[in-house]
Short mmCIF file of C-alpha atoms and ligand atoms in Angstrom, two decimals:
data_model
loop_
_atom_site.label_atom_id
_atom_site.label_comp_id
_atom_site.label_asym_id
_atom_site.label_seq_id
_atom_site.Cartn_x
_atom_site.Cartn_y
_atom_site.Cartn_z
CA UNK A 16 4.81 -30.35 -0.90
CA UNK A 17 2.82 -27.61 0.93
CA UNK A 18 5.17 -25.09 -0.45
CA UNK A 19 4.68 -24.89 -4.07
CA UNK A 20 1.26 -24.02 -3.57
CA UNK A 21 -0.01 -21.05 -4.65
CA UNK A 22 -3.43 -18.95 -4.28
CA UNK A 23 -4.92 -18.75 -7.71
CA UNK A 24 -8.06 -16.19 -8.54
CA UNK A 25 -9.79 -15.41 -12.04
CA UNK A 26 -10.41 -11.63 -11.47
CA UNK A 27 -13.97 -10.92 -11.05
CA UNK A 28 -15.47 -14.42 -9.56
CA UNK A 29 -15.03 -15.10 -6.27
CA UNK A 30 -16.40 -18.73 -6.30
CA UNK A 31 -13.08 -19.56 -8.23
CA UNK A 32 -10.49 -19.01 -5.57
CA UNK A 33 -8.71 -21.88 -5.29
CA UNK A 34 -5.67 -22.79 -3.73
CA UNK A 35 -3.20 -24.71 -6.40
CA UNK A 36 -0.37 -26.90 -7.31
CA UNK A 37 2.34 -25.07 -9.38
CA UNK A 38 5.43 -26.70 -10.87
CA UNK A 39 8.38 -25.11 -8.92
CA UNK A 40 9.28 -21.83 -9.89
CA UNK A 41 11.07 -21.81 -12.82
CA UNK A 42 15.22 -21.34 -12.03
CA UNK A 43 15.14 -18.26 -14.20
CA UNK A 44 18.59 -17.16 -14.17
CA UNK A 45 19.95 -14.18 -11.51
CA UNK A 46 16.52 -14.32 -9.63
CA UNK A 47 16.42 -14.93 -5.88
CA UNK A 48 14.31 -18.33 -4.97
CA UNK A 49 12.53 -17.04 -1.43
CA UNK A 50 10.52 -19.13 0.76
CA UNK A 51 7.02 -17.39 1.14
CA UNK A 52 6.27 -16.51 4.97
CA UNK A 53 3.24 -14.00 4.81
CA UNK A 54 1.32 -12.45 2.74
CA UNK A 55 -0.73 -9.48 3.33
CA UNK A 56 -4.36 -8.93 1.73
CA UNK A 57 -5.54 -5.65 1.07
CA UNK A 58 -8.75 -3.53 -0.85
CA UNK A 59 -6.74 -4.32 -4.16
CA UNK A 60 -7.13 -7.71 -3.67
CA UNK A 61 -10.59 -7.56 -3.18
CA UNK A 62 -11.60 -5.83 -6.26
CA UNK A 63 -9.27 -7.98 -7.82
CA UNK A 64 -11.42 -11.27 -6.53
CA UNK A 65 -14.83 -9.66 -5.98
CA UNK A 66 -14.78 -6.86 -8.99
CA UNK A 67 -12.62 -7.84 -11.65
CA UNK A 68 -10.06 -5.37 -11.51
CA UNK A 69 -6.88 -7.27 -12.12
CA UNK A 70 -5.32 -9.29 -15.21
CA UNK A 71 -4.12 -12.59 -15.42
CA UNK A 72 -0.69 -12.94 -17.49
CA UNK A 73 -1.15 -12.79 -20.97
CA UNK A 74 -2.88 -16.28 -22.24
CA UNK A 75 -4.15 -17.68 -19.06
CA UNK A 76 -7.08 -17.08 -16.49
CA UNK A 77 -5.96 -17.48 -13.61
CA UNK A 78 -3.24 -15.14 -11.83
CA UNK A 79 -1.35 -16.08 -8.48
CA UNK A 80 -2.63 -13.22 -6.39
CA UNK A 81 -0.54 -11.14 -3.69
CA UNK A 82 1.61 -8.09 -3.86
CA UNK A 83 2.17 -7.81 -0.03
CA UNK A 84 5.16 -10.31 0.36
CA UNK A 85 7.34 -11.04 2.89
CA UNK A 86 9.74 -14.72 2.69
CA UNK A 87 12.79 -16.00 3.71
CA UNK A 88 16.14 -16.14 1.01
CA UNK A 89 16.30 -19.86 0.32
CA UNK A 90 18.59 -19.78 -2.98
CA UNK A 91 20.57 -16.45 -3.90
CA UNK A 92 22.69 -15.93 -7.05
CA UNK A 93 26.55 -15.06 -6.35
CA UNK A 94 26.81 -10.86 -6.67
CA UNK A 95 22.69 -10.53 -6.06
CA UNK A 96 23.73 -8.98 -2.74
CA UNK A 97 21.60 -11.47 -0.72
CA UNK A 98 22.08 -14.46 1.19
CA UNK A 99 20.83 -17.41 2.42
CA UNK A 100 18.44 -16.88 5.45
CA UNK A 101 17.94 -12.70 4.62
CA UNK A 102 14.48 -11.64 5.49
CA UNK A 103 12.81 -10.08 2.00
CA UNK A 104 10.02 -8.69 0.72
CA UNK A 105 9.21 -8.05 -3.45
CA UNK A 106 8.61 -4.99 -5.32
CA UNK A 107 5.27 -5.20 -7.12
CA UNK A 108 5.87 -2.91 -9.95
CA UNK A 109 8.18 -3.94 -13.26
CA UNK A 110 8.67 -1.05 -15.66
CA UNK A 111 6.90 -1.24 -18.81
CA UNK A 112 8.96 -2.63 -22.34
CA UNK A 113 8.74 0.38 -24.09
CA UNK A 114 10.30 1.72 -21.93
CA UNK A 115 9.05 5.61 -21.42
CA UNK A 116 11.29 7.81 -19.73
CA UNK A 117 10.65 7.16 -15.84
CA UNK A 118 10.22 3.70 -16.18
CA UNK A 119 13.97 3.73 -18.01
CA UNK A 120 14.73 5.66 -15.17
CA UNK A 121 13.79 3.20 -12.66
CA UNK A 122 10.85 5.53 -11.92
CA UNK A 123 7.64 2.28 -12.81
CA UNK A 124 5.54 4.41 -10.20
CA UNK A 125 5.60 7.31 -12.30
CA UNK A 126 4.54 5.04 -15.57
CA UNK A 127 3.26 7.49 -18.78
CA UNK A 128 2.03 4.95 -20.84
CA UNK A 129 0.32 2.50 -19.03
CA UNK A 130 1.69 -0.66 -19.68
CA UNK A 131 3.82 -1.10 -16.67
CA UNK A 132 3.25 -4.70 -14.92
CA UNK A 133 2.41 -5.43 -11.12
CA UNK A 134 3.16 -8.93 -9.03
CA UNK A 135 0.33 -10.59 -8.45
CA UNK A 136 -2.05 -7.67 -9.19
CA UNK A 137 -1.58 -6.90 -13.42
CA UNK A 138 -0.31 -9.56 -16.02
CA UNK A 139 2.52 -10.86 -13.47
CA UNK A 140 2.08 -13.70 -10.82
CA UNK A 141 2.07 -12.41 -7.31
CA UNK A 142 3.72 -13.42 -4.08
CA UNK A 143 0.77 -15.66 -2.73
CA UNK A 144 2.91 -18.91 -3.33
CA UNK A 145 4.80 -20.89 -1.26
CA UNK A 146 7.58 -20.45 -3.09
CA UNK A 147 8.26 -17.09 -5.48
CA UNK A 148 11.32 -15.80 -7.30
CA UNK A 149 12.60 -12.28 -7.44
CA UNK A 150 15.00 -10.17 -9.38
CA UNK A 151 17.35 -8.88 -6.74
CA UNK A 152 16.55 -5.50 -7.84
CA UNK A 153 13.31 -5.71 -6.95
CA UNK A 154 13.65 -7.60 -3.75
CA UNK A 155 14.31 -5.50 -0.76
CA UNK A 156 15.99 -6.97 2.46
CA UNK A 157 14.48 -6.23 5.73
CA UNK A 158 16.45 -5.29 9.43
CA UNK A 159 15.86 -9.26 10.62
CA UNK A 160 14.52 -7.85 14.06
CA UNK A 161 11.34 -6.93 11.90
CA UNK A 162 10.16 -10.35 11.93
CA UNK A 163 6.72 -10.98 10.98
CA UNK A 164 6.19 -7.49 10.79
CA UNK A 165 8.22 -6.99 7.45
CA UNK A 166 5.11 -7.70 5.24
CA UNK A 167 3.81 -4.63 6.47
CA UNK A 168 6.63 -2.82 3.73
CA UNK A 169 4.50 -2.86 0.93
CA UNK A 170 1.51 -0.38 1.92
CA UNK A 171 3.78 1.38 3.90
CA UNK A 172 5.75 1.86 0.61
CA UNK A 173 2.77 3.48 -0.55
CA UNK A 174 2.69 6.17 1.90
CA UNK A 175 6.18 6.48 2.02
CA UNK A 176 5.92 8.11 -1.65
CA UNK A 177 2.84 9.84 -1.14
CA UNK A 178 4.56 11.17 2.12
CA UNK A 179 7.92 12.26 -0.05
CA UNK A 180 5.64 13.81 -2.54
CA UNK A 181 4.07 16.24 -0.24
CA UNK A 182 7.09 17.45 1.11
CA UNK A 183 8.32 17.98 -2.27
CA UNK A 184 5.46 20.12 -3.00
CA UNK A 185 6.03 21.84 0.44
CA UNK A 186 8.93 23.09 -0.66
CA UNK A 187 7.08 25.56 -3.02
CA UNK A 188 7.27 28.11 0.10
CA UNK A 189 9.30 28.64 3.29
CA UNK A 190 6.24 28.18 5.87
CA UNK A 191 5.86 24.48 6.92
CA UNK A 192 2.85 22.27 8.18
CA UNK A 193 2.43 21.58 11.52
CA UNK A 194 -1.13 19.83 11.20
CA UNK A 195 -1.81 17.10 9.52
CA UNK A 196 -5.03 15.19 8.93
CA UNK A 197 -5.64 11.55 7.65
CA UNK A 198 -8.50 10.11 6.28
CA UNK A 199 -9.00 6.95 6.87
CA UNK A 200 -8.12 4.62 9.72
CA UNK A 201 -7.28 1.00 8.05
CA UNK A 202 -3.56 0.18 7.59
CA UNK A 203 -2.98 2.84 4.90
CA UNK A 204 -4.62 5.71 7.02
CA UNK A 205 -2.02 3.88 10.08
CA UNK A 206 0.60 3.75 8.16
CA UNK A 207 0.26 7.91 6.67
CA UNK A 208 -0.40 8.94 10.61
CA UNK A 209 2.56 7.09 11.51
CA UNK A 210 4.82 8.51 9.44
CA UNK A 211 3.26 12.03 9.92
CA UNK A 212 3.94 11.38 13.74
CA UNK A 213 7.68 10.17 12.94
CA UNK A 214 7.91 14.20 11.08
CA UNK A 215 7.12 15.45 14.31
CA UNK A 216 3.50 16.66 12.87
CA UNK A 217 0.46 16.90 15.16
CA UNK A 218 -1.59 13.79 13.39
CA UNK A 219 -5.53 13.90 13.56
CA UNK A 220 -7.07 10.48 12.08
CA UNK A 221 -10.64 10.80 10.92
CA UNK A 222 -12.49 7.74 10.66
CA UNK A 223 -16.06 6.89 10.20
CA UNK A 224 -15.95 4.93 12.91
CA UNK A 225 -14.94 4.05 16.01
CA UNK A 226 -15.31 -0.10 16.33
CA UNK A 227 -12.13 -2.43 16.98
CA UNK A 228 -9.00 -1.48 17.89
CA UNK A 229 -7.58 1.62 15.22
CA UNK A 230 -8.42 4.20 18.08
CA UNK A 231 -6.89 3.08 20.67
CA UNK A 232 -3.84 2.25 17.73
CA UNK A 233 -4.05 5.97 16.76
CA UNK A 234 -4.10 7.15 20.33
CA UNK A 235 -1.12 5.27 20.87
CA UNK A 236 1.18 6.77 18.32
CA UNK A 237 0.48 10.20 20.07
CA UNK A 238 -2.20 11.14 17.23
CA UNK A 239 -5.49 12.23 17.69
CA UNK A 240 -8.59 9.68 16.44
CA UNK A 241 -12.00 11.81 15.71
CA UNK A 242 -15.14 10.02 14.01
CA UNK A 243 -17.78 12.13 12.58
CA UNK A 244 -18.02 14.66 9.60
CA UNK A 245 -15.12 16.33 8.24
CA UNK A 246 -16.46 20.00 8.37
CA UNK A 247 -17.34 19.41 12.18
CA UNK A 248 -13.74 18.59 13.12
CA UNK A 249 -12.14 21.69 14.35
CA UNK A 250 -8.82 21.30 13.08
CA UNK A 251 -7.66 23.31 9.78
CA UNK A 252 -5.19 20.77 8.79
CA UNK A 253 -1.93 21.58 6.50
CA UNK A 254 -1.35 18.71 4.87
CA UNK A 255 -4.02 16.12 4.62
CA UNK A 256 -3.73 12.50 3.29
CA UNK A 257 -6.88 10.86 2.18
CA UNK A 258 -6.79 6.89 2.61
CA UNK A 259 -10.25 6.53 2.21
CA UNK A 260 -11.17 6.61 -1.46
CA UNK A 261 -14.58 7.98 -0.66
CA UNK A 262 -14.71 10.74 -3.87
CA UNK A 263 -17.17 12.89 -2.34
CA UNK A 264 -15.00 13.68 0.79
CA UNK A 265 -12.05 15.28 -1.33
CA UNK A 266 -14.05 17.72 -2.03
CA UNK A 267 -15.04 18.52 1.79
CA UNK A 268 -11.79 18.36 2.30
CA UNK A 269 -10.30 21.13 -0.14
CA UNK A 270 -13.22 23.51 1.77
CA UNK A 271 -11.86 22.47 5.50
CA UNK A 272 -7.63 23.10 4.64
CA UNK A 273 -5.80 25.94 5.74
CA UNK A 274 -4.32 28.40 3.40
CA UNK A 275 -1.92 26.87 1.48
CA UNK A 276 -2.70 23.29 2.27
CA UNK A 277 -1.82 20.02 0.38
CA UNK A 278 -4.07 17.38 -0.22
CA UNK A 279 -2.43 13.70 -1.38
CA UNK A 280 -5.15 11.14 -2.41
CA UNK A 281 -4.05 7.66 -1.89
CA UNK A 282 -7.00 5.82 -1.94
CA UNK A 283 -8.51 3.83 -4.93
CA UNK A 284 -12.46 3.60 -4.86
CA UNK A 285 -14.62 1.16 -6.89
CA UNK A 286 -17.08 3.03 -6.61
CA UNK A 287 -19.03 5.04 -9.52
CA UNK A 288 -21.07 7.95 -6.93
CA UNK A 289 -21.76 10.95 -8.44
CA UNK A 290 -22.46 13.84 -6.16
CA UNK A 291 -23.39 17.68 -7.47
CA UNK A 292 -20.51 19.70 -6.14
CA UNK A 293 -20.19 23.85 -6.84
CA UNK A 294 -17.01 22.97 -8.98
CA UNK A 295 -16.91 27.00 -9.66
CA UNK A 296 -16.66 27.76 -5.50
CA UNK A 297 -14.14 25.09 -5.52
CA UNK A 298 -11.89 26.15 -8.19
CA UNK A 299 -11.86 29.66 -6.83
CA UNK A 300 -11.42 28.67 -3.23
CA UNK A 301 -8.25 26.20 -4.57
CA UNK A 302 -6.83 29.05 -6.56
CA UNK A 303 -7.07 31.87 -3.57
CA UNK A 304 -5.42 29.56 -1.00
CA UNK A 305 -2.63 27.62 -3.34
CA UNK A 306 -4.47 24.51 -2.10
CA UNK A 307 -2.51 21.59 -4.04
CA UNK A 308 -4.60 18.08 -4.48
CA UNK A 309 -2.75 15.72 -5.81
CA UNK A 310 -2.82 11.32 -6.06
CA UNK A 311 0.12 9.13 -5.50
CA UNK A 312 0.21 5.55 -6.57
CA UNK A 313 2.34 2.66 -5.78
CA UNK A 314 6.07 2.98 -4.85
CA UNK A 315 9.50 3.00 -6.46
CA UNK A 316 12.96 1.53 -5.04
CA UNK A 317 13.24 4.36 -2.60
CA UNK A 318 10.13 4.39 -1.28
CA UNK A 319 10.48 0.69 -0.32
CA UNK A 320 13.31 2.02 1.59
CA UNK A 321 12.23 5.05 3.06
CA UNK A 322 9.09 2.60 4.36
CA UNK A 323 11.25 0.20 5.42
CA UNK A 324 13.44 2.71 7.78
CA UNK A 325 9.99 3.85 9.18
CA UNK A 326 9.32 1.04 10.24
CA UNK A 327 12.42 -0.30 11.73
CA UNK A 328 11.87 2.61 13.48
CA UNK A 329 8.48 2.16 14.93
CA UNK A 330 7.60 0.63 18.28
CA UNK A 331 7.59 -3.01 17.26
CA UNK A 332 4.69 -3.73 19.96
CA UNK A 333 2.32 -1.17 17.60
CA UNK A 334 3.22 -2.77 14.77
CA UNK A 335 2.51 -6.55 15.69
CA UNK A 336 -0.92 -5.01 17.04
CA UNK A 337 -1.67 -4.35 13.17
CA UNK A 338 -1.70 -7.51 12.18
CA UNK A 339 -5.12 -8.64 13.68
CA UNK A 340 -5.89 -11.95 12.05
CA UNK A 341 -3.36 -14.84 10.49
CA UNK A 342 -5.25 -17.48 8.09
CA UNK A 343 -4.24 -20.56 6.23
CA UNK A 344 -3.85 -20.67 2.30
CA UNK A 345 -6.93 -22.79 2.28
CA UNK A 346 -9.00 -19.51 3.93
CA UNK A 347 -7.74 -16.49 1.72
CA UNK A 348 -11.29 -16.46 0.66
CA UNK A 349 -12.62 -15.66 3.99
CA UNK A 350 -10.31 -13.56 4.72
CA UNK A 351 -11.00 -10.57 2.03
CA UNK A 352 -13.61 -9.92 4.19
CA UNK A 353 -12.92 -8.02 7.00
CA UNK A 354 -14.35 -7.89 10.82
CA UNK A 355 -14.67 -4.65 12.87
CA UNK A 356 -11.65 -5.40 14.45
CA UNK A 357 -9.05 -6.36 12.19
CA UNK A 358 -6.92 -3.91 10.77
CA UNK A 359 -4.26 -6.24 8.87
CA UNK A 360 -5.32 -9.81 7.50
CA UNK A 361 -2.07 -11.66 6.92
CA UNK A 362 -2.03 -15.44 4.75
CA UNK A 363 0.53 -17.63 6.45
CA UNK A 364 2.40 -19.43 3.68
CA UNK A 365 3.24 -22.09 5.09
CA UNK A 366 -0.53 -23.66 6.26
C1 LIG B 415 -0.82 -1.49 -4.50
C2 LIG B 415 0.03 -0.69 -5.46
C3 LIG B 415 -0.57 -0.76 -6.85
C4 LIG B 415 -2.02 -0.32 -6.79
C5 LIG B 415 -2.71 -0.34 -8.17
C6 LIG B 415 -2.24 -1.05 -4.57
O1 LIG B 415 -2.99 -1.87 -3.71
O2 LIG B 415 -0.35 -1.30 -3.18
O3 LIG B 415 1.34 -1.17 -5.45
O4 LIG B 415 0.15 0.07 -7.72
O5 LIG B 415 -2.74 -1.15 -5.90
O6 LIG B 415 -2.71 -1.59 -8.79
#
């Protein structure tokens, strides 16, 4: 009965990890019954495990981790628009009860009030199960020929928004960006360089260094990989997106941009540094040169489907080179920890 197992966590202890037995997902009615395949971890789910960010569902401790899904259609509801055998992946975000305006709009990523839910991340169960259900609204099928590579949707999701975002906000003016930098070199920084490359931009990826195989992975999409400090690169990028969460380098950054530059922050830091910065210099500096910094969080419908284009579109060899490392249920644990030369760490469902 390996598959109605699930990876369980109580946010904030590590020790309590613990692969469990769940009663089969309940039929709920309309929902799609999906066979897990993958699942891929990512910084989220380590401050879920290791910091405590995170909730369980309301009344319980324990919360069936995972928000980077990919399974196989085993049961689908007559009119859900799936079938049998379709290669899917979940949405993580549900729009809050309220609901306020975006989220009644189908817009959850754009949440006002807060109390929007997330699989597997806040007050839902994730996708870390051998089995899972989704609403076929939020399920999103996958080109088949993307294989194991579909669980990759989800982050790229994320910079598929933040990506749509800063072209919206490009459209201020009639000049365009030609130079783009990324910050940041895991899968999100990958994922924002590829789809920089795929809008014909010239793609610099900074990263703080050079160990395993995410140069050689940013050579190979035709971008260019740098290590070292920000202010010592060279290039006076356009349009930067910052996938590293380190606070103190968005403020390099909005001193290294060219006139007119936009700055999307995509990365969520746990960390509390405090660093003195000339906040006076930097206002006027981001109010003589139009710089825009903005964030972007999670994804809506679209996005899942703008990502999921991208990466039909990718080389398919590039993209099985980011998944580095494939572990049991039993080592999810181990795996939140990453080696110099992993990029992705994928869960394989079905060990
Ligand atoms: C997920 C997003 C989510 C965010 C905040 C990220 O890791 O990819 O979907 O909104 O964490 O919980």
């Amino acid at each position: 009965m390996t598959d109605l197992k699930a990876i369980t966590v109580v946010p904030g202890k590590p020790e309590q990890v613990q692969v469990s037995d769940l009663p089969d997902p309940q039929p709920e009615s309309g929902t799609l019954l999906v066979a897990g395949r993958l699942l891929g971890i990512c910084g989220t789910d380590v401050d879920i495990v290791d910091k405590g960010y995170g909730w369980p569902p309301p009344g319980r401790d324990r919360l069936v981790i995972g928000h980077e899904s990919l399974g196989t259609v085993v049961e689908a509801p007559a009119g859900s628009g799936f079938t049998t055998g379709d290669l899917v992946a979940g949405i993580v975000r549900r729009p809050d009860p309220v609901p306020c305006g975006p989220c009644s709009r189908g817009e959850w990523d754009f949440c006002r009030n807060g109390q929007y839910t997330e699989r597997g991340i806040k007050e839902l169960d994730g996708y870390g199960a051998g089995l899972w259900r989704v609403e076929p609204d939020f399920g999103i099928r996958l080109d088949p020929s993307l294989g194991d590579c579909g669980v990759l949707l989800e982050p790229a999701s994320v910079l598929a928004k933040a990506w749509e975002q800063t072209d919206r906000i490009f459209t201020r003016a009639t000049w365009r960006p030609t130079v783009a930098l990324v910050t940041g070199a895991g899968p999100i920084g990958l994922f924002a360089a590829l789809l920089g490359v795929q809008r014909g931009l010239q793609v610099h990826v900074l990263d703080r260094s050079d160990a395993g195989p995410k140069a050689q992975l940013v050579t190979d999409l035709g971008a260019t990989f740098h290590t070292g400090d920000v202010t010592d690169l060279g290039v006076t990028p356009d349009v930067v997106i910052e996938c590293t969460g380190h606070g103190p380098l968005v403020f390099e950054l909005a001193e290294v941009v060219a006139p007119d530059a936009v700055i999307c922050l995509t990365g969520i830091s746990s960390g509390t540094r405090t660093v003195a910065i000339g906040l006076d210099q930097l206002n006027k500096a981001m109010v003589l040169e139009n710089t825009v910094l903005f964030g972007s969080v999670n994804a809506g419908r679209r996005h899942y489907q703008q990502a999921a284009d991208a990466l039909t579109k990718a080389d398919r060899r590039w993209l099985e080179r980011l998944i580095t490392r494939r572990v049991p249920m039993s080592g999810f644990a181990d795996a939140l920890h990453k080696n110099d030369d992993d990029v992705k760490v994928v869960v394989d469902l079905n060990t």
